Amino acid sequence: DVKVTQSSRYLVKRTGEKVFLECVQDMDHENMFWYRQDPGLGLRLIYFSYDVKMKEKGDIPEGYSVSREKKERFSLILESASTNQTSMYLCASSFDRRGQNYGYTFGSGTRLTVV
Amino acid sequence: DQQVKQNSPSLSVQEGRISILNCDYTNSMFDYFLWYKKYPAEGPTFLISISSIKDKNEDGRFTVFLNKSAKHLSLHIVPSQPGDSAVYFCAATFYSFAGNKLTFGGGTRVLVKP
């Protein structure tokens, strides 16, 4: 069964801390994504990567950075956590083949609380 | 500016009846549309999709309808079951060499009453 694994289900961090959220997929997918989910706002794209060492900004990249050194791993970094980054963070991956199902496989999410 | 909108934040329906979820989009470049289902404390799971060359796609109890001229799609669940109680997200995309980004709507919370 294909899997996207996020390293933590729940995290509590202090304002100003540097935070790392890790995501690993075992499907050899080219694309990986980081979204955050907030009530009423749906899922908003933070960053994505379509190849190793490649990254593209999504709709809300401010305050975040990413790293993709290996195909299976995509890390989201909060350089200096703030309370408005309290959210559910979802990692996803997908193939990059025209004509195929564009669907993502999501991880279970990390609920981050910044205090 | 939200390119994908789900105007109903919640929906309550009796078990056995039809659930209809609606979604509107503004970007004419979108050519593929998907619905995801999400339970609390879990990641979204793919439910059903439709290409812009079709106007209907069916999978068991789930049917998605696409009206391109109106930039509108809907998801019908018939019959609704208590296990269908979840948040449903509409999503849209178009092909790009730099990966297939999905743009999601705000979600509709469905409650199916026994």
Short mmCIF file of C-alpha atoms in Angstrom, two decimals:
data_model
loop_
_atom_site.label_atom_id
_atom_site.label_comp_id
_atom_site.label_asym_id
_atom_site.label_seq_id
_atom_site.Cartn_x
_atom_site.Cartn_y
_atom_site.Cartn_z
CA ASP A 1 0.00 0.00 0.00
CA VAL A 2 1.39 3.38 -1.02
CA LYS A 3 2.28 5.73 1.77
CA VAL A 4 3.10 9.28 2.65
CA THR A 5 4.45 9.51 6.17
CA GLN A 6 4.67 12.68 8.21
CA SER A 7 7.07 12.45 11.10
CA SER A 8 4.84 13.95 13.80
CA ARG A 9 1.07 13.96 14.37
CA TYR A 10 1.15 16.73 16.98
CA LEU A 11 3.74 19.39 17.73
CA VAL A 12 3.82 22.28 20.19
CA LYS A 13 6.51 24.90 19.63
CA ARG A 14 7.33 28.29 21.07
CA THR A 15 7.24 31.55 19.16
CA GLY A 16 10.56 32.19 17.46
CA GLU A 17 11.65 28.56 17.34
CA LYS A 18 12.87 26.99 14.11
CA VAL A 19 10.54 24.12 13.23
CA PHE A 20 11.11 21.21 10.86
CA LEU A 21 8.24 19.15 9.45
CA GLU A 22 9.35 16.02 7.65
CA CYS A 23 7.56 14.05 4.97
CA VAL A 24 8.59 10.80 3.29
CA GLN A 25 6.88 8.95 0.42
CA ASP A 26 7.59 5.42 -0.79
CA MET A 27 5.95 5.62 -4.22
CA ASP A 28 8.81 7.09 -6.26
CA HIS A 29 6.62 10.12 -7.01
CA GLU A 30 8.18 13.09 -8.77
CA ASN A 31 6.00 15.75 -7.16
CA MET A 32 5.68 16.61 -3.49
CA PHE A 33 3.61 19.32 -1.83
CA TRP A 34 3.06 21.07 1.47
CA TYR A 35 -0.38 22.47 2.28
CA ARG A 36 -1.89 23.96 5.37
CA GLN A 37 -5.52 23.48 6.29
CA ASP A 38 -7.46 26.14 8.18
CA PRO A 39 -11.21 26.25 8.85
CA GLY A 40 -13.13 27.91 6.05
CA LEU A 41 -9.99 28.39 3.96
CA GLY A 42 -9.59 24.82 2.76
CA LEU A 43 -6.14 23.61 1.79
CA ARG A 44 -3.68 26.29 0.75
CA LEU A 45 -0.44 25.46 -1.05
CA ILE A 46 2.74 26.60 0.70
CA TYR A 47 5.47 25.08 -1.49
CA PHE A 48 5.87 22.26 -3.91
CA SER A 49 8.69 20.40 -5.61
CA TYR A 50 8.60 18.62 -8.98
CA ASP A 51 12.10 17.19 -8.80
CA VAL A 52 15.00 16.73 -6.41
CA LYS A 53 16.48 20.09 -5.38
CA MET A 54 13.70 21.90 -7.27
CA LYS A 55 11.14 23.98 -5.41
CA GLU A 56 8.37 26.35 -6.33
CA LYS A 57 6.44 28.80 -4.19
CA GLY A 58 2.78 28.13 -3.71
CA ASP A 59 0.11 30.60 -2.71
CA ILE A 60 1.30 31.33 0.85
CA PRO A 61 5.09 30.80 1.07
CA GLU A 62 5.86 33.69 3.44
CA GLY A 63 7.52 32.51 6.64
CA TYR A 64 8.30 29.06 5.23
CA SER A 65 11.09 27.36 3.32
CA VAL A 66 11.54 23.82 2.01
CA SER A 67 14.23 21.31 1.26
CA ARG A 68 14.26 18.33 -1.09
CA GLU A 69 17.64 16.64 -1.15
CA LYS A 70 16.29 13.19 -1.95
CA LYS A 71 13.34 12.19 -4.12
CA GLU A 72 11.44 10.54 -1.27
CA ARG A 73 11.81 13.30 1.32
CA PHE A 74 10.37 16.82 1.41
CA SER A 75 10.89 19.01 4.47
CA LEU A 76 8.99 22.13 5.46
CA ILE A 77 10.86 24.65 7.61
CA LEU A 78 9.40 27.43 9.70
CA GLU A 79 12.37 29.73 10.15
CA SER A 80 10.90 31.55 13.15
CA ALA A 81 7.56 30.16 14.24
CA SER A 82 4.73 32.56 14.89
CA THR A 83 1.28 32.04 16.38
CA ASN A 84 -0.40 32.59 13.01
CA GLN A 85 1.37 29.47 11.78
CA THR A 86 -0.68 27.34 14.13
CA SER A 87 -2.44 25.00 11.71
CA MET A 88 -2.81 21.51 10.29
CA TYR A 89 0.01 20.82 7.84
CA LEU A 90 -0.50 18.24 5.12
CA CYS A 91 2.13 16.72 2.88
CA ALA A 92 1.19 15.08 -0.43
CA SER A 93 2.86 13.46 -3.41
CA SER A 94 1.87 12.61 -6.98
CA PHE A 95 3.11 11.27 -10.29
CA ASP A 96 3.90 13.67 -13.07
CA ARG A 97 2.38 12.00 -16.10
CA ARG A 98 0.03 13.70 -18.46
CA GLY A 99 -3.20 11.80 -18.87
CA GLN A 100 -2.87 9.96 -15.58
CA ASN A 101 -4.97 10.55 -12.54
CA TYR A 102 -3.70 13.79 -11.09
CA GLY A 103 -4.71 12.74 -7.64
CA TYR A 104 -2.48 13.22 -4.67
CA THR A 105 -1.68 10.82 -1.89
CA PHE A 106 -1.75 12.69 1.39
CA GLY A 107 -0.08 12.05 4.69
CA SER A 108 -2.11 12.03 7.91
CA GLY A 109 -1.13 15.58 8.77
CA THR A 110 0.78 17.37 11.54
CA ARG A 111 -1.19 19.54 13.93
CA LEU A 112 1.22 22.34 14.86
CA THR A 113 0.49 24.68 17.74
CA VAL A 114 2.75 27.70 18.25
CA VAL A 115 2.49 29.23 21.72
CA ASP B 1 -8.64 35.58 -4.78
CA GLN B 2 -10.14 32.12 -4.45
CA GLN B 3 -10.12 30.33 -7.78
CA VAL B 4 -12.14 27.40 -6.43
CA LYS B 5 -15.11 28.06 -4.17
CA GLN B 6 -17.44 25.87 -2.20
CA ASN B 7 -20.16 28.21 -1.06
CA SER B 8 -21.87 25.84 1.36
CA PRO B 9 -19.70 25.28 4.44
CA SER B 10 -21.99 22.56 5.74
CA LEU B 11 -24.74 20.19 4.69
CA SER B 12 -27.01 17.95 6.74
CA VAL B 13 -28.90 15.08 5.11
CA GLN B 14 -30.92 12.08 6.20
CA GLU B 15 -29.48 8.61 5.68
CA GLY B 16 -30.66 7.16 2.36
CA ARG B 17 -31.28 10.55 0.74
CA ILE B 18 -29.15 12.34 -1.83
CA SER B 19 -26.29 14.66 -0.87
CA ILE B 20 -25.41 17.34 -3.40
CA LEU B 21 -22.19 19.30 -2.98
CA ASN B 22 -21.42 22.25 -5.22
CA CYS B 23 -18.21 23.85 -6.41
CA ASP B 24 -17.49 26.87 -8.63
CA TYR B 25 -14.23 27.86 -10.28
CA THR B 26 -12.98 30.95 -12.06
CA ASN B 27 -9.80 29.88 -13.87
CA SER B 28 -10.58 28.80 -17.46
CA MET B 29 -7.29 26.93 -17.66
CA PHE B 30 -8.45 24.25 -15.25
CA ASP B 31 -9.05 21.04 -17.17
CA TYR B 32 -9.21 18.39 -14.49
CA PHE B 33 -11.31 18.33 -11.34
CA LEU B 34 -11.25 16.13 -8.27
CA TRP B 35 -13.15 15.55 -5.06
CA TYR B 36 -11.46 14.57 -1.82
CA LYS B 37 -12.95 13.36 1.42
CA LYS B 38 -11.41 14.08 4.79
CA TYR B 39 -12.09 12.61 8.20
CA PRO B 40 -10.83 14.37 11.34
CA ALA B 41 -7.16 13.69 12.16
CA GLU B 42 -6.60 12.04 8.78
CA GLY B 43 -5.28 13.25 5.46
CA PRO B 44 -7.72 13.77 2.57
CA THR B 45 -8.39 10.75 0.37
CA PHE B 46 -9.21 10.82 -3.32
CA LEU B 47 -12.86 10.17 -4.11
CA ILE B 48 -13.62 10.81 -7.77
CA SER B 49 -12.40 12.97 -10.64
CA ILE B 50 -13.51 14.28 -14.01
CA SER B 51 -11.71 15.57 -17.07
CA SER B 52 -12.98 18.67 -18.86
CA ILE B 53 -13.73 16.56 -21.95
CA LYS B 54 -16.54 14.87 -20.01
CA ASP B 55 -19.65 16.20 -18.31
CA LYS B 56 -20.29 13.27 -16.00
CA ASN B 57 -18.34 10.59 -14.22
CA GLU B 58 -19.82 7.91 -12.02
CA ASP B 59 -18.28 5.57 -9.45
CA GLY B 60 -20.71 3.55 -7.39
CA ARG B 61 -22.71 5.90 -5.18
CA PHE B 62 -20.69 8.93 -6.27
CA THR B 63 -21.31 10.95 -9.43
CA VAL B 64 -19.57 14.15 -10.44
CA PHE B 65 -21.15 16.54 -12.95
CA LEU B 66 -19.24 19.24 -14.79
CA ASN B 67 -20.80 22.28 -16.45
CA LYS B 68 -17.92 24.04 -18.20
CA SER B 69 -19.93 26.97 -19.50
CA ALA B 70 -21.04 27.76 -15.96
CA LYS B 71 -17.65 26.82 -14.46
CA HIS B 72 -19.51 24.66 -12.00
CA LEU B 73 -19.25 21.13 -10.77
CA SER B 74 -21.23 19.10 -8.32
CA LEU B 75 -20.86 15.84 -6.43
CA HIS B 76 -23.89 13.65 -5.86
CA ILE B 77 -23.87 10.93 -3.22
CA VAL B 78 -26.76 8.49 -3.52
CA PRO B 79 -27.79 7.02 -1.16
CA SER B 80 -26.04 8.87 1.65
CA GLN B 81 -24.71 6.76 4.51
CA PRO B 82 -23.55 7.72 8.02
CA GLY B 83 -19.97 6.82 7.04
CA ASP B 84 -20.11 9.58 4.44
CA SER B 85 -20.05 12.17 7.24
CA ALA B 86 -16.81 14.05 6.56
CA VAL B 87 -15.44 17.21 5.00
CA TYR B 88 -15.41 17.20 1.19
CA PHE B 89 -12.98 19.29 -0.82
CA CYS B 90 -13.30 20.18 -4.46
CA ALA B 91 -10.01 20.65 -6.32
CA ALA B 92 -8.93 21.73 -9.79
CA THR B 93 -5.75 21.63 -11.84
CA PHE B 94 -4.22 21.99 -15.29
CA TYR B 95 -1.09 20.41 -16.66
CA SER B 96 2.18 22.24 -16.16
CA PHE B 97 5.71 20.98 -16.71
CA ALA B 98 6.44 22.11 -13.16
CA GLY B 99 4.16 19.64 -11.45
CA ASN B 100 0.39 19.33 -11.18
CA LYS B 101 -0.68 21.77 -8.49
CA LEU B 102 -4.14 21.26 -7.11
CA THR B 103 -6.15 24.31 -6.08
CA PHE B 104 -8.66 23.43 -3.39
CA GLY B 105 -11.95 24.92 -2.32
CA GLY B 106 -12.79 25.73 1.29
CA GLY B 107 -14.57 22.44 1.94
CA THR B 108 -18.12 21.37 2.80
CA ARG B 109 -18.81 19.50 6.02
CA VAL B 110 -21.41 16.79 5.44
CA LEU B 111 -23.40 15.24 8.27
CA VAL B 112 -25.51 12.21 7.46
CA LYS B 113 -28.11 11.54 10.13
CA PRO B 114 -29.21 7.95 10.78
#
